[in-house]
Amino acid sequence: MIKTELCKLLDIEHPIIQGGMAWIATGELAAAVSQAGGLGIIGAGNAPADVVREEIQKVKKVTDKPFGVNVMLLSPYVDEVIDVVIEEKVPVVTTGAGNPGKYIDALKEAGTKIIPVVPSVALAKRMARLGVDAIIAEGSEAGGHIGELTTMPLIPQIARSVDLPVIAAGGVADGYGLAAVLSLGAVGAQVGTRFICAEECIVHENYKKAILKARDRDAIVTARSTGHPVRNLKNKLTRQIEAMEQEGVPKEEIEELGIGRLRRAVVDGDVDEGTVMAGQVAAMVSKVEPAEDIISDIIEGAEKVLRDNCKLIV
């Protein structure tokens, strides 16, 4: 069995964190992943604090194992969400889209581990100076909002730059991916897209089917002109955005077009004109299955790869 520093840090059985995907990573999915030995994450997104509390309560009703909440720091409700996280004694907080500095002392006092998601070495160093507990280094293969660096060069650079555990995100969906990032210096992986096709994930069936149908070049990047690029699956919406960018439409109009489109895909099942966020590994996801089976497959696959690789040394 693969045991890394991450397992000890978070008191989990397997070095796998489930991505905190807004609208997708609900309490149902987080509970299933945590119960299976990984770290389930609730995606707070722009949800009000009372909604986040409800999702936390869902997890607590199913499992007493560690779990986390992903806090989107640009949310208008961020202060209230942090208060709920502290009141509910959530073991782990991952953060994105901002600087968690103002919340770190209060979270640490509550016993919560803080793990920011970063796309670059500079941001990793800045977070390390703030006193966070670990770093999630996310390559541009990931779904949703992304940076520029890919996972392969990003992980070793960050691992060498900070004296903290580094978790790899972006491009990991199976045992090959986990074995690869462990070899690059990571202590575990954050997996998002594959967990969308977990049985316990409550996204609309059309969303899951879109991922299952995806081919290798279907997860594209749009909205680069806005300064906030997003990786999602090709559809009518992405073609419309691409046309607007080519025509030089002001970024404000493109941003306006995108409002509410993720919910439209996740909840309403409109995978033509909604935003179907997914990573490049979407083409590697072949079936809907329990979260426990997903974790077992990744871990067993990584163990085999690492054992086989050892045979290369003579």
CSV table of C-alpha atoms in Angstrom, one decimal:
chain,number,residue,atom,x,y,z
A,1,MET,CA,0.0,0.0,0.0
A,2,ILE,CA,1.2,3.5,-0.9
A,3,LYS,CA,1.7,5.7,2.2
A,4,THR,CA,3.2,9.2,2.0
A,5,GLU,CA,3.6,12.2,4.2
A,6,LEU,CA,0.2,13.4,3.0
A,7,CYS,CA,-1.5,10.4,4.7
A,8,LYS,CA,0.0,11.3,8.0
A,9,LEU,CA,-0.6,15.0,7.6
A,10,LEU,CA,-4.3,14.6,6.9
A,11,ASP,CA,-4.9,11.3,8.7
A,12,ILE,CA,-6.1,9.6,5.5
A,13,GLU,CA,-5.6,6.1,4.2
A,14,HIS,CA,-4.7,7.0,0.6
A,15,PRO,CA,-2.8,10.0,-0.8
A,16,ILE,CA,-5.7,11.2,-2.9
A,17,ILE,CA,-7.6,14.4,-2.5
A,18,GLN,CA,-10.9,15.0,-4.5
A,19,GLY,CA,-11.0,18.3,-6.3
A,20,GLY,CA,-13.2,21.0,-4.7
A,21,MET,CA,-15.2,21.6,-7.9
A,22,ALA,CA,-17.9,24.3,-7.5
A,23,TRP,CA,-21.5,23.0,-8.0
A,24,ILE,CA,-20.1,19.5,-8.5
A,25,ALA,CA,-18.2,18.6,-5.2
A,26,THR,CA,-21.2,18.4,-2.9
A,27,GLY,CA,-21.4,16.7,0.5
A,28,GLU,CA,-22.5,13.4,-1.1
A,29,LEU,CA,-19.3,13.1,-3.2
A,30,ALA,CA,-17.0,14.4,-0.4
A,31,ALA,CA,-18.5,11.9,2.1
A,32,ALA,CA,-18.0,9.0,-0.3
A,33,VAL,CA,-14.4,9.9,-1.1
A,34,SER,CA,-13.5,10.3,2.6
A,35,GLN,CA,-15.3,7.1,3.6
A,36,ALA,CA,-13.2,5.3,0.9
A,37,GLY,CA,-9.9,6.5,2.5
A,38,GLY,CA,-9.2,9.7,0.5
A,39,LEU,CA,-9.9,13.3,1.4
A,40,GLY,CA,-13.3,14.4,0.2
A,41,ILE,CA,-13.7,18.1,-0.5
A,42,ILE,CA,-16.8,20.2,-0.6
A,43,GLY,CA,-16.6,22.9,-3.3
A,44,ALA,CA,-18.0,26.1,-1.7
A,45,GLY,CA,-17.7,28.2,-4.8
A,46,ASN,CA,-20.0,31.3,-4.5
A,47,ALA,CA,-22.5,29.5,-2.3
A,48,PRO,CA,-23.8,31.3,0.8
A,49,ALA,CA,-22.5,30.2,4.2
A,50,ASP,CA,-25.8,28.4,5.2
A,51,VAL,CA,-25.6,26.2,2.0
A,52,VAL,CA,-22.0,25.3,2.8
A,53,ARG,CA,-23.0,24.3,6.4
A,54,GLU,CA,-25.7,22.0,4.9
A,55,GLU,CA,-23.1,20.3,2.8
A,56,ILE,CA,-20.8,19.9,5.8
A,57,GLN,CA,-23.6,18.3,7.8
A,58,LYS,CA,-24.2,15.9,4.9
A,59,VAL,CA,-20.6,14.6,5.3
A,60,LYS,CA,-20.8,14.4,9.0
A,61,LYS,CA,-23.9,12.2,8.8
A,62,VAL,CA,-22.2,9.7,6.6
A,63,THR,CA,-18.6,9.5,7.9
A,64,ASP,CA,-16.4,10.5,10.8
A,65,LYS,CA,-13.3,10.5,8.6
A,66,PRO,CA,-11.4,13.7,7.7
A,67,PHE,CA,-12.8,15.9,4.9
A,68,GLY,CA,-12.4,19.4,3.7
A,69,VAL,CA,-14.0,22.5,2.1
A,70,ASN,CA,-12.6,24.4,-0.9
A,71,VAL,CA,-13.0,28.1,-0.2
A,72,MET,CA,-13.1,30.4,-3.3
A,73,LEU,CA,-11.6,33.5,-1.8
A,74,LEU,CA,-13.3,35.8,-4.3
A,75,SER,CA,-16.7,34.7,-3.2
A,76,PRO,CA,-18.9,37.5,-1.8
A,77,TYR,CA,-19.6,35.2,1.2
A,78,VAL,CA,-16.0,34.2,2.0
A,79,ASP,CA,-15.9,35.7,5.5
A,80,GLU,CA,-19.1,33.9,6.5
A,81,VAL,CA,-18.0,30.6,4.9
A,82,ILE,CA,-14.7,30.8,6.9
A,83,ASP,CA,-16.7,31.3,10.1
A,84,VAL,CA,-18.8,28.2,9.3
A,85,VAL,CA,-15.7,26.2,8.6
A,86,ILE,CA,-14.3,27.2,12.0
A,87,GLU,CA,-17.6,26.6,13.8
A,88,GLU,CA,-18.0,23.2,12.2
A,89,LYS,CA,-14.4,22.2,13.0
A,90,VAL,CA,-13.7,21.2,9.4
A,91,PRO,CA,-10.3,19.4,9.3
A,92,VAL,CA,-9.0,20.8,6.0
A,93,VAL,CA,-9.5,23.9,3.9
A,94,THR,CA,-8.2,24.2,0.4
A,95,THR,CA,-8.3,27.7,-1.2
A,96,GLY,CA,-8.3,29.2,-4.6
A,97,ALA,CA,-8.6,32.5,-6.4
A,98,GLY,CA,-7.0,34.7,-3.8
A,99,ASN,CA,-4.7,35.0,-0.7
A,100,PRO,CA,-5.9,33.1,2.4
A,101,GLY,CA,-3.5,35.1,4.6
A,102,LYS,CA,-6.1,37.0,6.7
A,103,TYR,CA,-7.8,33.7,7.7
A,104,ILE,CA,-4.8,31.6,8.5
A,105,ASP,CA,-4.4,32.4,12.2
A,106,ALA,CA,-8.1,31.8,12.9
A,107,LEU,CA,-8.1,28.5,10.9
A,108,LYS,CA,-4.9,27.3,12.6
A,109,GLU,CA,-6.4,28.1,16.1
A,110,ALA,CA,-9.4,26.0,15.2
A,111,GLY,CA,-7.1,23.1,14.2
A,112,THR,CA,-7.8,23.3,10.5
A,113,LYS,CA,-5.1,22.5,7.9
A,114,ILE,CA,-4.8,25.1,5.2
A,115,ILE,CA,-3.8,24.0,1.7
A,116,PRO,CA,-3.9,26.6,-1.1
A,117,VAL,CA,-4.1,25.7,-4.8
A,118,VAL,CA,-1.3,27.5,-6.8
A,119,PRO,CA,-0.3,27.5,-10.5
A,120,SER,CA,3.3,28.8,-10.2
A,121,VAL,CA,6.5,28.7,-8.1
A,122,ALA,CA,6.1,32.4,-7.1
A,123,LEU,CA,2.7,31.8,-5.6
A,124,ALA,CA,3.9,28.6,-3.9
A,125,LYS,CA,6.7,30.5,-2.2
A,126,ARG,CA,4.3,33.3,-1.1
A,127,MET,CA,1.9,30.8,0.4
A,128,ALA,CA,4.8,29.0,2.2
A,129,ARG,CA,5.8,32.3,3.8
A,130,LEU,CA,2.2,32.7,5.2
A,131,GLY,CA,2.6,29.4,7.1
A,132,VAL,CA,0.2,27.1,5.2
A,133,ASP,CA,0.4,23.3,5.8
A,134,ALA,CA,0.9,22.1,2.3
A,135,ILE,CA,0.6,23.2,-1.4
A,136,ILE,CA,-1.6,21.9,-4.2
A,137,ALA,CA,0.3,22.6,-7.4
A,138,GLU,CA,-2.1,22.6,-10.3
A,139,GLY,CA,-1.0,22.2,-13.9
A,140,SER,CA,-3.0,23.6,-16.8
A,141,GLU,CA,-4.2,20.1,-17.8
A,142,ALA,CA,-6.8,20.5,-15.1
A,143,GLY,CA,-10.5,21.5,-15.7
A,144,GLY,CA,-11.9,24.9,-14.8
A,145,HIS,CA,-9.8,28.0,-14.2
A,146,ILE,CA,-6.2,27.2,-14.9
A,147,GLY,CA,-2.7,28.7,-15.1
A,148,GLU,CA,-0.1,28.3,-17.8
A,149,LEU,CA,2.4,25.7,-16.6
A,150,THR,CA,1.7,22.0,-17.1
A,151,THR,CA,2.0,19.5,-14.3
A,152,MET,CA,5.2,17.9,-15.5
A,153,PRO,CA,7.5,20.9,-15.0
A,154,LEU,CA,5.4,22.5,-12.3
A,155,ILE,CA,5.6,19.8,-9.6
A,156,PRO,CA,9.3,19.3,-9.4
A,157,GLN,CA,10.0,23.1,-9.4
A,158,ILE,CA,7.6,23.7,-6.6
A,159,ALA,CA,8.7,20.7,-4.6
A,160,ARG,CA,12.3,22.1,-4.8
A,161,SER,CA,11.2,25.6,-3.9
A,162,VAL,CA,9.2,25.1,-0.7
A,163,ASP,CA,9.8,23.0,2.4
A,164,LEU,CA,6.2,21.8,2.4
A,165,PRO,CA,4.3,18.7,1.2
A,166,VAL,CA,3.3,19.3,-2.5
A,167,ILE,CA,0.1,17.7,-3.9
A,168,ALA,CA,-0.1,17.5,-7.7
A,169,ALA,CA,-3.3,18.4,-9.6
A,170,GLY,CA,-4.0,18.4,-13.3
A,171,GLY,CA,-3.7,15.4,-15.5
A,172,VAL,CA,-4.2,12.6,-12.9
A,173,ALA,CA,-7.0,10.1,-13.4
A,174,ASP,CA,-5.4,6.7,-12.9
A,175,GLY,CA,-2.5,4.8,-11.4
A,176,TYR,CA,-0.1,6.0,-14.1
A,177,GLY,CA,-0.8,9.6,-13.2
A,178,LEU,CA,-0.4,9.1,-9.5
A,179,ALA,CA,2.9,7.1,-9.9
A,180,ALA,CA,4.1,9.9,-12.2
A,181,VAL,CA,3.5,12.8,-9.8
A,182,LEU,CA,4.9,10.8,-6.9
A,183,SER,CA,8.1,10.4,-9.0
A,184,LEU,CA,8.1,14.1,-9.7
A,185,GLY,CA,8.3,14.9,-6.0
A,186,ALA,CA,4.6,15.2,-5.0
A,187,VAL,CA,3.2,13.4,-1.9
A,188,GLY,CA,-0.2,12.8,-3.4
A,189,ALA,CA,-2.6,13.9,-6.1
A,190,GLN,CA,-5.8,15.9,-6.3
A,191,VAL,CA,-8.2,14.2,-8.7
A,192,GLY,CA,-11.2,16.1,-10.1
A,193,THR,CA,-12.6,15.1,-13.5
A,194,ARG,CA,-12.7,11.3,-12.8
A,195,PHE,CA,-14.7,11.9,-9.6
A,196,ILE,CA,-17.4,13.7,-11.6
A,197,CYS,CA,-18.2,10.2,-12.9
A,198,ALA,CA,-18.5,8.7,-9.5
A,199,GLU,CA,-21.9,7.2,-8.7
A,200,GLU,CA,-22.1,9.5,-5.7
A,201,CYS,CA,-21.6,12.7,-7.7
A,202,ILE,CA,-25.0,14.3,-8.1
A,203,VAL,CA,-24.3,16.3,-11.3
A,204,HIS,CA,-26.8,15.9,-14.1
A,205,GLU,CA,-26.4,12.7,-16.1
A,206,ASN,CA,-25.8,14.7,-19.3
A,207,TYR,CA,-22.7,16.1,-17.7
A,208,LYS,CA,-21.4,12.7,-16.9
A,209,LYS,CA,-22.2,11.5,-20.4
A,210,ALA,CA,-20.3,14.4,-21.9
A,211,ILE,CA,-17.2,13.4,-20.1
A,212,LEU,CA,-17.6,9.7,-21.1
A,213,LYS,CA,-17.9,10.8,-24.7
A,214,ALA,CA,-14.9,13.1,-24.6
A,215,ARG,CA,-12.0,12.5,-26.9
A,216,ASP,CA,-8.4,13.5,-26.4
A,217,ARG,CA,-8.6,17.0,-27.8
A,218,ASP,CA,-12.1,17.9,-26.5
A,219,ALA,CA,-11.0,19.6,-23.3
A,220,ILE,CA,-10.0,23.0,-24.6
A,221,VAL,CA,-9.2,26.4,-23.1
A,222,THR,CA,-11.4,29.4,-23.7
A,223,ALA,CA,-11.6,33.0,-22.4
A,224,ARG,CA,-7.9,33.6,-22.4
A,225,SER,CA,-8.6,37.2,-23.5
A,226,THR,CA,-10.3,37.9,-20.2
A,227,GLY,CA,-7.3,37.0,-18.2
A,228,HIS,CA,-9.2,34.1,-16.6
A,229,PRO,CA,-8.8,31.1,-18.9
A,230,VAL,CA,-11.1,28.1,-18.4
A,231,ARG,CA,-10.7,24.5,-19.6
A,232,ASN,CA,-13.9,22.9,-20.6
A,233,LEU,CA,-15.3,20.5,-23.1
A,234,LYS,CA,-16.1,21.7,-26.7
A,235,ASN,CA,-19.7,22.7,-27.3
A,236,LYS,CA,-21.8,25.5,-28.8
A,237,LEU,CA,-20.8,27.8,-25.9
A,238,THR,CA,-17.1,27.4,-26.4
A,239,ARG,CA,-17.5,28.0,-30.2
A,240,GLN,CA,-19.4,31.2,-29.4
A,241,ILE,CA,-16.7,32.4,-27.0
A,242,GLU,CA,-13.9,31.5,-29.5
A,243,ALA,CA,-15.7,33.5,-32.2
A,244,MET,CA,-16.1,36.5,-29.8
A,245,GLU,CA,-12.4,36.4,-28.9
A,246,GLN,CA,-11.4,36.3,-32.6
A,247,GLU,CA,-13.6,39.3,-33.3
A,248,GLY,CA,-12.0,41.2,-30.4
A,249,VAL,CA,-15.2,41.5,-28.4
A,250,PRO,CA,-14.5,43.3,-25.1
A,251,LYS,CA,-13.7,40.9,-22.3
A,252,GLU,CA,-16.6,42.3,-20.2
A,253,GLU,CA,-19.1,40.9,-22.8
A,254,ILE,CA,-17.4,37.5,-22.7
A,255,GLU,CA,-17.5,37.4,-18.9
A,256,GLU,CA,-21.1,38.4,-19.0
A,257,LEU,CA,-21.9,35.5,-21.3
A,258,GLY,CA,-20.3,33.1,-18.9
A,259,ILE,CA,-22.4,34.0,-15.9
A,260,GLY,CA,-24.5,31.1,-14.7
A,261,ARG,CA,-23.2,28.7,-17.4
A,262,LEU,CA,-21.6,26.2,-15.0
A,263,ARG,CA,-24.9,25.7,-13.1
A,264,ARG,CA,-26.7,25.4,-16.4
A,265,ALA,CA,-24.6,22.4,-17.2
A,266,VAL,CA,-24.2,20.8,-13.8
A,267,VAL,CA,-27.8,21.2,-12.6
A,268,ASP,CA,-29.9,21.7,-15.7
A,269,GLY,CA,-28.0,19.3,-17.9
A,270,ASP,CA,-27.5,21.8,-20.8
A,271,VAL,CA,-24.2,20.5,-22.0
A,272,ASP,CA,-24.5,22.4,-25.3
A,273,GLU,CA,-24.7,26.0,-24.0
A,274,GLY,CA,-23.5,25.4,-20.4
A,275,THR,CA,-19.9,25.3,-19.2
A,276,VAL,CA,-18.8,21.7,-19.0
A,277,MET,CA,-15.6,22.1,-17.0
A,278,ALA,CA,-13.3,19.1,-17.3
A,279,GLY,CA,-9.6,18.4,-17.5
A,280,GLN,CA,-7.7,16.8,-20.4
A,281,VAL,CA,-8.1,13.4,-18.6
A,282,ALA,CA,-11.8,13.4,-19.5
A,283,ALA,CA,-10.9,11.2,-22.5
A,284,MET,CA,-9.5,8.7,-20.0
A,285,VAL,CA,-12.7,8.3,-18.0
A,286,SER,CA,-14.7,5.3,-19.4
A,287,LYS,CA,-17.4,4.6,-16.9
A,288,VAL,CA,-19.5,5.7,-13.9
A,289,GLU,CA,-18.5,3.8,-10.8
A,290,PRO,CA,-18.5,4.2,-7.0
A,291,ALA,CA,-15.9,6.6,-5.5
A,292,GLU,CA,-14.4,3.7,-3.6
A,293,ASP,CA,-13.7,1.8,-6.9
A,294,ILE,CA,-12.1,4.9,-8.4
A,295,ILE,CA,-9.7,5.2,-5.5
A,296,SER,CA,-8.9,1.5,-5.5
A,297,ASP,CA,-8.2,1.5,-9.2
A,298,ILE,CA,-5.8,4.5,-8.9
A,299,ILE,CA,-4.0,3.1,-5.9
A,300,GLU,CA,-3.6,-0.4,-7.2
A,301,GLY,CA,-2.6,0.9,-10.6
A,302,ALA,CA,0.1,3.2,-9.1
A,303,GLU,CA,1.4,0.3,-7.0
A,304,LYS,CA,1.8,-1.8,-10.1
A,305,VAL,CA,3.6,0.9,-12.0
A,306,LEU,CA,6.0,1.7,-9.2
A,307,ARG,CA,6.8,-2.0,-8.7
A,308,ASP,CA,7.3,-2.5,-12.4
A,309,ASN,CA,9.5,0.6,-12.6
A,310,CYS,CA,11.8,-0.8,-9.8
A,311,LYS,CA,12.6,-3.7,-12.1
A,312,LEU,CA,14.2,-1.3,-14.5
A,313,ILE,CA,17.0,-0.7,-12.1
A,314,VAL,CA,19.8,-3.3,-12.6
